[in-house]
mmCIF file of C-alpha atoms in Angstrom:
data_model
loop_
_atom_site.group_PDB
_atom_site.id
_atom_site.type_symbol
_atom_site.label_atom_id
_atom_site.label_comp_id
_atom_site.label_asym_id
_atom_site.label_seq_id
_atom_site.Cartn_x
_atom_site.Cartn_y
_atom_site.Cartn_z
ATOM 1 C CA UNK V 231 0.000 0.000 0.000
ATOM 2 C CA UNK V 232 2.972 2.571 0.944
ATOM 3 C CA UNK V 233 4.473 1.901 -2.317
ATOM 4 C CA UNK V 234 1.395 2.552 -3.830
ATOM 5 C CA UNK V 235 0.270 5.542 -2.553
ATOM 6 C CA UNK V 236 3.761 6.851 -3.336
ATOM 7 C CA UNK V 237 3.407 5.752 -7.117
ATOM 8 C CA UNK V 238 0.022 7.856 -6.525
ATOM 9 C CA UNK V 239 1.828 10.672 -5.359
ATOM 10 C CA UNK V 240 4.745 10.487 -8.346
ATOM 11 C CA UNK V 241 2.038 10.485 -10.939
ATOM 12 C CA UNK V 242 -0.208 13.536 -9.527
ATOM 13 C CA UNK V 243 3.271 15.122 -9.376
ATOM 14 C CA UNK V 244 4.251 14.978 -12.837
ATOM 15 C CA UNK V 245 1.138 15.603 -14.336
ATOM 16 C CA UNK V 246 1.250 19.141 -12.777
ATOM 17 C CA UNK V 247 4.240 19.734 -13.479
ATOM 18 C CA UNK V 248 4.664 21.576 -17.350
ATOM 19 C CA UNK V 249 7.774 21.158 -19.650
ATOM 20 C CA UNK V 250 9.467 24.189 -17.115
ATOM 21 C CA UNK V 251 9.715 22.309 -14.191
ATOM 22 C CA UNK V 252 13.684 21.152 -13.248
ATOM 23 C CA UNK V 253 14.889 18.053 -12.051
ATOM 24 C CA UNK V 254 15.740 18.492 -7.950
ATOM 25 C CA UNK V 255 18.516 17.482 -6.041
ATOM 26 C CA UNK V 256 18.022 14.375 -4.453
ATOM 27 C CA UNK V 257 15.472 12.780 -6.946
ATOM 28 C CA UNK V 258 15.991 9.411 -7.534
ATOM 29 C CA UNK V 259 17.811 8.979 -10.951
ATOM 30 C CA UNK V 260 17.869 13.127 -11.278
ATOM 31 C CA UNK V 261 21.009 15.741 -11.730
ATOM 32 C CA UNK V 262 22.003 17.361 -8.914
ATOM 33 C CA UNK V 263 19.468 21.187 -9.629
ATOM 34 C CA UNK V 264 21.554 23.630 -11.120
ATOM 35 C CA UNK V 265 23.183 26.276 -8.498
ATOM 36 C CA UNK V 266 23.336 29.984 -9.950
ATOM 37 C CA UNK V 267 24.943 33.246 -7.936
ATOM 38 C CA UNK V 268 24.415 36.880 -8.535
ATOM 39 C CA UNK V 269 25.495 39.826 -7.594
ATOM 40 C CA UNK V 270 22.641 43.229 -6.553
ATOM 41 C CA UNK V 271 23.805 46.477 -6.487
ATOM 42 C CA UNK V 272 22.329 49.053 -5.001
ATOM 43 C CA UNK V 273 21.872 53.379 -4.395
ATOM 44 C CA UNK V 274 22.288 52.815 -0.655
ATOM 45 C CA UNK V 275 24.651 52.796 2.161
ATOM 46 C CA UNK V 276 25.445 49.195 2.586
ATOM 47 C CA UNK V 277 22.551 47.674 5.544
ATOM 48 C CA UNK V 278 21.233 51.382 5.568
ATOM 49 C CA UNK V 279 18.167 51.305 7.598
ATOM 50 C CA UNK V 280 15.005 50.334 5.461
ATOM 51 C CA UNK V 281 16.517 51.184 2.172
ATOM 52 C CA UNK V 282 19.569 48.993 2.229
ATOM 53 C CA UNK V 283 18.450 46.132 4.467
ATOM 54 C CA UNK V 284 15.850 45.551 1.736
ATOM 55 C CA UNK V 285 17.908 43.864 -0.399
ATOM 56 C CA UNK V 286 19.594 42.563 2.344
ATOM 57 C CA UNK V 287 16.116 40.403 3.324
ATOM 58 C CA UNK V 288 15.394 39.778 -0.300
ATOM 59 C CA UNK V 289 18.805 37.876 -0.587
ATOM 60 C CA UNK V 290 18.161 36.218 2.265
ATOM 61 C CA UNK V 291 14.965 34.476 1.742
ATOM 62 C CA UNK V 292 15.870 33.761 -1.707
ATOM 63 C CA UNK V 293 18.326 31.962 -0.642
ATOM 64 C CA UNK V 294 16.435 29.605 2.101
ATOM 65 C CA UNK V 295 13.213 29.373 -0.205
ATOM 66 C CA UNK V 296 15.602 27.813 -3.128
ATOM 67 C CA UNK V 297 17.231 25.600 -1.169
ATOM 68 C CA UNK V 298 20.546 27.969 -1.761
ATOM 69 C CA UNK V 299 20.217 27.336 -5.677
ATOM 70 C CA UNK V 300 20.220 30.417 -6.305
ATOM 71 C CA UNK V 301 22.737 33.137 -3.825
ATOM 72 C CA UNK V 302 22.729 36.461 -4.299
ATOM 73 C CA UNK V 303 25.553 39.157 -3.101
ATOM 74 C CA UNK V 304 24.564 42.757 -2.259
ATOM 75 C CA UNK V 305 27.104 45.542 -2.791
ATOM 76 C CA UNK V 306 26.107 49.048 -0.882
ATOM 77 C CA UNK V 307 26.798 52.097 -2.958
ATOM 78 C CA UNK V 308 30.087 52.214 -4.396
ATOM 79 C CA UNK V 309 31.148 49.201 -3.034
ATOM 80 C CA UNK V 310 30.788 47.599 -6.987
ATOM 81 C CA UNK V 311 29.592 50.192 -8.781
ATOM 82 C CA UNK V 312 28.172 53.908 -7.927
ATOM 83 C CA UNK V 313 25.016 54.921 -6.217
ATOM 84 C CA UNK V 314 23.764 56.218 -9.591
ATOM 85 C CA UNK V 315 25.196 53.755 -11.647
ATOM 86 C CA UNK V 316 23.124 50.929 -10.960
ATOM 87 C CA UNK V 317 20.767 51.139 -13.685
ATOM 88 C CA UNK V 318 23.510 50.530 -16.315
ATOM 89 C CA UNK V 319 25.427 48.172 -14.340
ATOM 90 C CA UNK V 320 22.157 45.948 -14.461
ATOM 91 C CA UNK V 321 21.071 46.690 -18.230
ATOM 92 C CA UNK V 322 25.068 46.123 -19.548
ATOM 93 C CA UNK V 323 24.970 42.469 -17.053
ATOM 94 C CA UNK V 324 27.653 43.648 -14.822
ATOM 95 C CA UNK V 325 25.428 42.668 -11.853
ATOM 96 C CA UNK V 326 22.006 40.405 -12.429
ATOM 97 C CA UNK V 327 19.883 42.711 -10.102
ATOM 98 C CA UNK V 328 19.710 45.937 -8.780
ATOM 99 C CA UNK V 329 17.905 48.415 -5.882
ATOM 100 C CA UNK V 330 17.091 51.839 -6.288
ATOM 101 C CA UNK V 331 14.694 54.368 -7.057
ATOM 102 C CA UNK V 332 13.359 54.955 -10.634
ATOM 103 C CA UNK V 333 13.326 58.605 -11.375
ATOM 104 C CA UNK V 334 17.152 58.545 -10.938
ATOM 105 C CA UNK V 335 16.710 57.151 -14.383
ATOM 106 C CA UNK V 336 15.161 60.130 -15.724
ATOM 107 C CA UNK V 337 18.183 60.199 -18.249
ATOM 108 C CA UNK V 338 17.684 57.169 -20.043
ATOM 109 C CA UNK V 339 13.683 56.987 -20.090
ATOM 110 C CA UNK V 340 11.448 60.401 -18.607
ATOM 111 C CA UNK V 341 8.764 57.565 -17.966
ATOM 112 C CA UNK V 342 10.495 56.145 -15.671
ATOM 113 C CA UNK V 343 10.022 58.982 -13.625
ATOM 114 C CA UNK V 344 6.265 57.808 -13.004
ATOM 115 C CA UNK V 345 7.274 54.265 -11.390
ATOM 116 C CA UNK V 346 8.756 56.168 -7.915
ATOM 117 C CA UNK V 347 6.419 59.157 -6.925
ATOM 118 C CA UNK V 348 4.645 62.149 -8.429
ATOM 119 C CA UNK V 349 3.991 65.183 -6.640
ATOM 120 C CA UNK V 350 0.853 65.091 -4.999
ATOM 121 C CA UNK V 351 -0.003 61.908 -6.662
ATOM 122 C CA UNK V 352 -0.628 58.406 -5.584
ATOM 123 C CA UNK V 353 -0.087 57.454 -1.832
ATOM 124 C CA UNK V 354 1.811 53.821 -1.542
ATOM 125 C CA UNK V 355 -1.301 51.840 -1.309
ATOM 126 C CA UNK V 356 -2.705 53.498 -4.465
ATOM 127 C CA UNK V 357 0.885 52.812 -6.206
ATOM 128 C CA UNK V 358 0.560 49.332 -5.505
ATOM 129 C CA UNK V 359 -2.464 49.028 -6.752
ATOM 130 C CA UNK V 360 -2.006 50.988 -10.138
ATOM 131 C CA UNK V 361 0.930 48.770 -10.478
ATOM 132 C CA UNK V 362 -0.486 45.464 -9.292
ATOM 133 C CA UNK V 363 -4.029 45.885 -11.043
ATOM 134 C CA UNK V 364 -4.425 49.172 -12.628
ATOM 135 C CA UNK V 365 -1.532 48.063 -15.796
ATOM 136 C CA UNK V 366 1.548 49.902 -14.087
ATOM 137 C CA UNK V 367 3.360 46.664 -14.324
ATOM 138 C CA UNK V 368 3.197 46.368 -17.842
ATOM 139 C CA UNK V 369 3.523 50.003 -18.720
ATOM 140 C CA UNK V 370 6.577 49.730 -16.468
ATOM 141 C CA UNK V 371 8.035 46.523 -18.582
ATOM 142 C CA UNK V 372 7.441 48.666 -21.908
ATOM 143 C CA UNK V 373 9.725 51.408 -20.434
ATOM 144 C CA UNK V 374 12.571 49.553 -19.218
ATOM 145 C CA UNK V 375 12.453 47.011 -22.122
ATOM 146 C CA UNK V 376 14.880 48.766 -24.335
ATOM 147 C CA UNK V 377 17.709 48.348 -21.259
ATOM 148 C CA UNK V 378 17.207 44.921 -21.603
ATOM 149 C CA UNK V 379 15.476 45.085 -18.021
ATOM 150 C CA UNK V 380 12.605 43.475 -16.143
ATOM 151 C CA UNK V 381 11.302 46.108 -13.329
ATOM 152 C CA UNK V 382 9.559 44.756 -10.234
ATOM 153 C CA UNK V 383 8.196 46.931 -7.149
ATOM 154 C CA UNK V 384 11.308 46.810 -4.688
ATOM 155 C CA UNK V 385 9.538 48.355 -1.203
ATOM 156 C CA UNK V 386 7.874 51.562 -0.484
ATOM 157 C CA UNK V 387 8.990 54.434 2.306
ATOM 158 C CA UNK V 388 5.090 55.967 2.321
ATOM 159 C CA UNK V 389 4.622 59.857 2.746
ATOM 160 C CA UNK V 390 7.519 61.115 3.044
ATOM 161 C CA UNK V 391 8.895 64.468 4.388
ATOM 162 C CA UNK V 392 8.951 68.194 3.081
ATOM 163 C CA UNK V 393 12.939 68.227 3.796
ATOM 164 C CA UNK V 394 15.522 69.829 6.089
ATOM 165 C CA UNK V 395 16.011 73.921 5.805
ATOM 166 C CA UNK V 396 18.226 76.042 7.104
ATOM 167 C CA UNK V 397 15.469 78.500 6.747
ATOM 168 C CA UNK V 398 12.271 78.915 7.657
ATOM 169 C CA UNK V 399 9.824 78.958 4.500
ATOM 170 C CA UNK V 400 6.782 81.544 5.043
ATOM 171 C CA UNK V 401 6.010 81.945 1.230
ATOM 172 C CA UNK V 402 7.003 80.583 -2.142
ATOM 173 C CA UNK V 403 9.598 83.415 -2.714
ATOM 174 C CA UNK V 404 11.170 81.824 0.057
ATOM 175 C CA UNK V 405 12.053 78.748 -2.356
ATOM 176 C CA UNK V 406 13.675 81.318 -5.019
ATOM 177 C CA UNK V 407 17.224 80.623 -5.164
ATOM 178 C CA UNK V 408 17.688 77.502 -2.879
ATOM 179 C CA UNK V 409 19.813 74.901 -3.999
ATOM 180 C CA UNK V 410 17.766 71.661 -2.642
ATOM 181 C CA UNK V 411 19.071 68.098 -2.700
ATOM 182 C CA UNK V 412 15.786 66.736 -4.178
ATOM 183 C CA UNK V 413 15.525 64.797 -7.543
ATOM 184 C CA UNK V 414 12.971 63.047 -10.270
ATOM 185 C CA UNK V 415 9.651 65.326 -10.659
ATOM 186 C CA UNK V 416 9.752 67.112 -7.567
ATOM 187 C CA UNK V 417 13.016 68.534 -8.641
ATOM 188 C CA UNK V 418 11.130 69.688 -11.651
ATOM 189 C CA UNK V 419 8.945 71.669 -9.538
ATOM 190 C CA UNK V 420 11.477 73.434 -7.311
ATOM 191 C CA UNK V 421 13.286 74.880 -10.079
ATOM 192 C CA UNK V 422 9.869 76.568 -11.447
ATOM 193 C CA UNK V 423 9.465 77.640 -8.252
ATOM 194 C CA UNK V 424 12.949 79.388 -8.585
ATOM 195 C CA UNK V 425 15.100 77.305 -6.786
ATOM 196 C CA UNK V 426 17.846 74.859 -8.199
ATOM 197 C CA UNK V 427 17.213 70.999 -7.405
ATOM 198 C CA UNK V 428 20.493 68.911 -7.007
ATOM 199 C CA UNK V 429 20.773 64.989 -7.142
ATOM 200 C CA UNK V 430 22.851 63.233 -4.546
ATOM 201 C CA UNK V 431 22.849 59.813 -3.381
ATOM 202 C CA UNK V 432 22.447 59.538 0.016
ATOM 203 C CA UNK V 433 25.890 58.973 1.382
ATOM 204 C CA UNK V 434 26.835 62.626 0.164
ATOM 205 C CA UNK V 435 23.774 64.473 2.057
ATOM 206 C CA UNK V 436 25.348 65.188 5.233
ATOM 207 C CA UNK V 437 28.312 66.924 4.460
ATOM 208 C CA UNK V 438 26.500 68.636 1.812
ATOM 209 C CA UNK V 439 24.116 70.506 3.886
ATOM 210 C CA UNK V 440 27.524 70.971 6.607
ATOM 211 C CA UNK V 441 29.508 72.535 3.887
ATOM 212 C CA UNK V 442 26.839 74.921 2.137
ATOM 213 C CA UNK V 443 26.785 73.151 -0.774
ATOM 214 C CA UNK V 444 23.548 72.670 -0.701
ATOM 215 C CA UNK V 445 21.059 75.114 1.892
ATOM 216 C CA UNK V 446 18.085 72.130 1.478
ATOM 217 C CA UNK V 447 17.222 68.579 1.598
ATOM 218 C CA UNK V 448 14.651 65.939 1.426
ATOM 219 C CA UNK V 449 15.799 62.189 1.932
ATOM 220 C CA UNK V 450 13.250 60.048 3.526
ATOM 221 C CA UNK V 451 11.430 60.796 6.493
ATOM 222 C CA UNK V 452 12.290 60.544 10.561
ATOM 223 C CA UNK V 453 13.571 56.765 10.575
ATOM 224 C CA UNK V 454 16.454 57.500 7.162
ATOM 225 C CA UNK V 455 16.654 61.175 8.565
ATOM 226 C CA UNK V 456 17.512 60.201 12.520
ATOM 227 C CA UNK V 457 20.157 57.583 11.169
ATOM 228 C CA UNK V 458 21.955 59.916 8.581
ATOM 229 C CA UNK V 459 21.984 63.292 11.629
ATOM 230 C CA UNK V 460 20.551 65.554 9.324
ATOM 231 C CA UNK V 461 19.401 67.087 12.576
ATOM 232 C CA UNK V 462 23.036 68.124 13.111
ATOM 233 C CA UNK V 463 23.363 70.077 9.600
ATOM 234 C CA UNK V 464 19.666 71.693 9.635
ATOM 235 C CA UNK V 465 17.309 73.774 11.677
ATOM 236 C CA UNK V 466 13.831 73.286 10.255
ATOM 237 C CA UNK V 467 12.230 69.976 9.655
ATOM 238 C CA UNK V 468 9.219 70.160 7.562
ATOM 239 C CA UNK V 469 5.395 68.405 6.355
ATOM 240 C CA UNK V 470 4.180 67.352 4.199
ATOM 241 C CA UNK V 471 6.408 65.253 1.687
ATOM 242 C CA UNK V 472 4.067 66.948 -1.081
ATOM 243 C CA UNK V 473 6.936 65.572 -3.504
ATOM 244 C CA UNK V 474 6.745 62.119 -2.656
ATOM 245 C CA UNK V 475 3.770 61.095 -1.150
ATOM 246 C CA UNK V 476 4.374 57.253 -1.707
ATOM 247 C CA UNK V 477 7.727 56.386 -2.961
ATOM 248 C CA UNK V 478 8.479 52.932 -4.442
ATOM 249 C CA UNK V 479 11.657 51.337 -4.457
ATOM 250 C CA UNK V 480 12.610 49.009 -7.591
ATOM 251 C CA UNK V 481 14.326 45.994 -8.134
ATOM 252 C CA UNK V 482 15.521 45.622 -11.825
ATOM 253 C CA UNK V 483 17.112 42.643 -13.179
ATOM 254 C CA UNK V 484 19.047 41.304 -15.805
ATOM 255 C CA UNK V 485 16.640 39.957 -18.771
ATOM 256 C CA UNK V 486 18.965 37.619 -19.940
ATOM 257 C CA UNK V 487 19.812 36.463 -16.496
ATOM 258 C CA UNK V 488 16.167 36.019 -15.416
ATOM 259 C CA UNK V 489 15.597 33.837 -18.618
ATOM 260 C CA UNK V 490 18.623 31.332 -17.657
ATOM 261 C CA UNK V 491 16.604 30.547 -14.535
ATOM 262 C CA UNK V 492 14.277 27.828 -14.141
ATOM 263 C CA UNK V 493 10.877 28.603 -13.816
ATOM 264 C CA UNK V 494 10.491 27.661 -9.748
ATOM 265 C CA UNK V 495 13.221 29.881 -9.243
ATOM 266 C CA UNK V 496 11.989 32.853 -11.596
ATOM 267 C CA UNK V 497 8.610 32.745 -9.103
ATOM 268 C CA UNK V 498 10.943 32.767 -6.011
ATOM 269 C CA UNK V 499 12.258 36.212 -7.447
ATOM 270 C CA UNK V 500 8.874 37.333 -7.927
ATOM 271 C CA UNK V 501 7.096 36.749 -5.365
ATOM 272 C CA UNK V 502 10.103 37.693 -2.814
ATOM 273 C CA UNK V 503 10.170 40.665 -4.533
ATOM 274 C CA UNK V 504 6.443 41.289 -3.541
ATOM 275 C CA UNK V 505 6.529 40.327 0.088
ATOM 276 C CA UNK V 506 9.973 42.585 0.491
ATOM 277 C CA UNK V 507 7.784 45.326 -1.464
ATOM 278 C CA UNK V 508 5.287 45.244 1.669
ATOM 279 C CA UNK V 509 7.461 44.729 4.255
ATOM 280 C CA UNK V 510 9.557 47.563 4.072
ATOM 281 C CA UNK V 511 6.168 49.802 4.094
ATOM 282 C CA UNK V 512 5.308 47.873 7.181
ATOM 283 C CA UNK V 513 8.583 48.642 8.606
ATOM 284 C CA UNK V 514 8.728 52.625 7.836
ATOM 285 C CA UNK V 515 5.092 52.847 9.081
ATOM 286 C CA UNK V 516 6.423 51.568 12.266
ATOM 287 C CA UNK V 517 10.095 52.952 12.169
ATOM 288 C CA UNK V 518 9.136 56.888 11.173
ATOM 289 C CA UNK V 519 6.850 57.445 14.211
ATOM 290 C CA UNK V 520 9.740 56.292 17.005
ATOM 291 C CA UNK V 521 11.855 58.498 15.310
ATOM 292 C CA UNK V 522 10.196 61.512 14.957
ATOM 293 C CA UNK V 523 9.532 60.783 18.654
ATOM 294 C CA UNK V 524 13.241 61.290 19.033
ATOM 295 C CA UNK V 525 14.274 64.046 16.568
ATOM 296 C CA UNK V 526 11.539 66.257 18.785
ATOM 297 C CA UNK V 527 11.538 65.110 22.344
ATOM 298 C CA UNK V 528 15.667 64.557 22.274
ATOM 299 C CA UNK V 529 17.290 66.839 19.822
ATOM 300 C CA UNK V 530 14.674 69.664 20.096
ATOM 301 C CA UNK V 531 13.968 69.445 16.558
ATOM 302 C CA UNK V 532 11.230 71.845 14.895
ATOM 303 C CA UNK V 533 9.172 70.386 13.065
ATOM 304 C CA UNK V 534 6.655 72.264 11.285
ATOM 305 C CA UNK V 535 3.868 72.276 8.117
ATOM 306 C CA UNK V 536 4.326 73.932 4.848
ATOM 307 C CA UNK V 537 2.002 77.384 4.721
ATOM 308 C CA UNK V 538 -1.173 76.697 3.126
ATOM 309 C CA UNK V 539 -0.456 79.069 0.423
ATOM 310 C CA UNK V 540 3.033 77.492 -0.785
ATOM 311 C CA UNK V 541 1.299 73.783 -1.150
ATOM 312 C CA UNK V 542 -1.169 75.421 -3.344
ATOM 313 C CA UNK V 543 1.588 77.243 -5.467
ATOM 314 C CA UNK V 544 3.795 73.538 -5.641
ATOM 315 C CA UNK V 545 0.345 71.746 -6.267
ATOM 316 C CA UNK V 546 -0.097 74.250 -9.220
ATOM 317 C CA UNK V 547 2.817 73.663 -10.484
ATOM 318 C CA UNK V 548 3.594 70.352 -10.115
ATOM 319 C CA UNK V 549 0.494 69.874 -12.426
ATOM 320 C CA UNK V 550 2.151 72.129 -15.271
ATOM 321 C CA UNK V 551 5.158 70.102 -14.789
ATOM 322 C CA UNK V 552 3.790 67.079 -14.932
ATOM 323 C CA UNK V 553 1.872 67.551 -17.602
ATOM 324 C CA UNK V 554 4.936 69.043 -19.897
ATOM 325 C CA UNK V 555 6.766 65.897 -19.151
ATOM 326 C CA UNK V 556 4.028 63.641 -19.834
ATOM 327 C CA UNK V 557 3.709 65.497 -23.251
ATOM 328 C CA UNK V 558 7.490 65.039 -24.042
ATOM 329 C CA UNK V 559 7.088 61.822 -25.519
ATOM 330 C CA UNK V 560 4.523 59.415 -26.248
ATOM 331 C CA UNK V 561 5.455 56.679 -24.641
ATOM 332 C CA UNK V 562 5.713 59.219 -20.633
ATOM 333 C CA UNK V 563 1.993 60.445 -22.001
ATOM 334 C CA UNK V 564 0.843 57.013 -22.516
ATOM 335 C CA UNK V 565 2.185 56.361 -18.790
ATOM 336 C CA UNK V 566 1.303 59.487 -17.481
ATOM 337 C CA UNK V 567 -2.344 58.546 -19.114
ATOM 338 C CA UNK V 568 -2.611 55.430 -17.079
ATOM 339 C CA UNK V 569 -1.513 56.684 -13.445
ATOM 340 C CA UNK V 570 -4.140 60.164 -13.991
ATOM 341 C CA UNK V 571 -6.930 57.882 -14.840
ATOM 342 C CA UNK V 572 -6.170 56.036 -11.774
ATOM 343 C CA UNK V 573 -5.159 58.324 -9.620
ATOM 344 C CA UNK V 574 -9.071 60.218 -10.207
ATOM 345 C CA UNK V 575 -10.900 57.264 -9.823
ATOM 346 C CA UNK V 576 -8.699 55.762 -6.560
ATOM 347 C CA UNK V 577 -8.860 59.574 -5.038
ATOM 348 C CA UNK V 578 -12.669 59.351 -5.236
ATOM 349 C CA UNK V 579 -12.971 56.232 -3.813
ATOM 350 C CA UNK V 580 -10.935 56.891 -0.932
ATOM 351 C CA UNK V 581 -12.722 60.520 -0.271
ATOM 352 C CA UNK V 582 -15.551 58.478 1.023
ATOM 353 C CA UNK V 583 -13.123 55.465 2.688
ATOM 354 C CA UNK V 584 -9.715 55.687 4.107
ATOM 355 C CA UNK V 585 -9.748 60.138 3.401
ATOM 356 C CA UNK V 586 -13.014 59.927 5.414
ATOM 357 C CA UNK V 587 -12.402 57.279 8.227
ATOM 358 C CA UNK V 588 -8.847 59.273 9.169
ATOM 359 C CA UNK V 589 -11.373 62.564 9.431
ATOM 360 C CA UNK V 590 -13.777 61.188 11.561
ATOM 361 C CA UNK V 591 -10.940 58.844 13.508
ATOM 362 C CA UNK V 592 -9.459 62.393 14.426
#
């Protein structure tokens, strides 16, 4: 009977399994499975808080849900290739997989600009959803298919912060001549407000803002901002992150090296990628409120909200920006098509669900 049921058991077994499915290790009469390593490189500090232990997880549980078939070594900023370089280090195969942020890619594709955050646009629930069931995904693919790279959604930091000052802001003409460390679309906006956005990677913030080479910055929010000290280098902390109101992190990998893997180990990528994409929102939800704890209550921090009157002005303009981007090519208008649409018909929902439970709740 027990070598029946197992003859049972070896015939429901192949017949679900399609012409994909690879031989494992320890099969009777079966090649030891194939074994494959890569390398991920990433914008952040190596084991930075949220950002860079990301990738850190991601590795991780690859690794124990293959059975170590397939290992993966993550490099921190510079340590293989720099911050900013990671997009071509994945496209030209010099690593299989990368970490990072998508509008630093602004260069190669203005769409890609879309897949992180828009000003005043979707909040991180609403990106995963556009993404996960509103055709992001595929819009995304269509982008980044030229580099020869497959995109997936690599975490999200939520709502983040309006940025360190050295100055207080009262108005708009306040923004007029300040060189801000803040990049992708938001950028965009500060320089037709009059000021002149700069792109850094993180590790060059701090001494930045000490030196004067910059008088501005936005980087995360409390948890990124408390381990970095930006507290040391600036005066005023301020709210809302009106230029990144849900900003999602990206893996990107190697098309050619995603195709070499068998198909188990192609849905291990996947769907790791997807649980790492909701933990790390999990984690800043819970991280960011300790920490602004501690930036006010032990460093004496001030923390205050943008006027009124210069979130209007941004909103304005963020909205011309937008727009003119969108219209630069068809493929960013196509894009920019797709997250609008969505972004009306999710804001109208949520005016009478989460907008409206948080109003009543307070």
């Amino acid at each position: 009977m027990k070598r029946l049921l197992v003859m049972v058991a070896a015939a429901l077994v192949l017949s679900a399994c399609n012409k994909d499915c690879e031989p494992q290790a320890g099969a009777t009469g079966a090649e030891p499975a194939k074994t494959f390593e890569w390398k991920l490189v990433t914008s952040w500090p190596k084991n930075f808080p949220g950002l860079g232990t990301a990738p850190e997880r991601f590795a991780e549980q690859v690794e124990q849900l293959s059975g170590g078939r397939l290992t993966i070594k993550v490099y921190g900023a510079g340590e293989l290739v720099p911050a900013l370089q990671v997009f071509d280090a994945v496209s030209q195969g010099t690593a299989e997989m990368g970490h990072s942020g998508a509008y630093y890619w602004k260069g190669k594709a203005s769409a890609a600009q879309f897949f992180t955050s828009v000003p005043f646009g979707l909040t991180a629930q609403e990106m995963n959803g556009w993404i996960q069931y509103g055709g992001g995904q595929a819009l995304w693919e269509e982008v980044y298919a030229p580099f020869n790279l497959l995109p997936l959604p690599g975490g999200n930091t939520g709502v983040q912060m309006g940025g360190w000052f050295n100055k207080e802001i009262n108005s708009v003409d306040d923004l007029k001549g300040l060189k801000m460390r803040i990049p992708g679309l938001g950028g965009e906006v500060l320089a037709r407000a009059g000021g002149t956005p700069v792109t850094l990677p993180g590790g060059e913030i701090f001494t930045s803002l000490q030196t004067g080479t910059i008088d501005a910055t936005e980087w995360v929010g409390p948890y990124n901002d408390l381990a970095f000290g930006l507290y040391k280098v600036a005066e005023h902390y301020y709210y809302p992150g009106w230029h990144e109101p849900g900003s999602m992190m990206e893996f990107t990998i190697n098309k050619d090296a995603f195709a070499e893997l068998p198909a188990d180990l192609q849905a291990i990528v996947r769907i790791t990628a997807k649980a790492i994409n909701e933990d790390m929102l999990a984690e800043y939800t819970t991280r960011n409120q300790a920490a602004l704890i501690e930036l006010k209550e032990k460093h004496g921090v001030d923390v205050r909200e943008f006027p009124a009157d210069v979130l209007d002005k941004l909103q304005a303009l963020s909205d011309e920006v937008v727009a003119e981007v969108a219209g630069a090519d068809p493929l960013s208008q196509k894009v920019y098509d797709s997250y609008k649409a969505y972004r009306d018909q999710v804001k109208a929902y949520h005016a009478v669900s989460e907008q409206a439970y948080i109003n009543a709740r307070d």
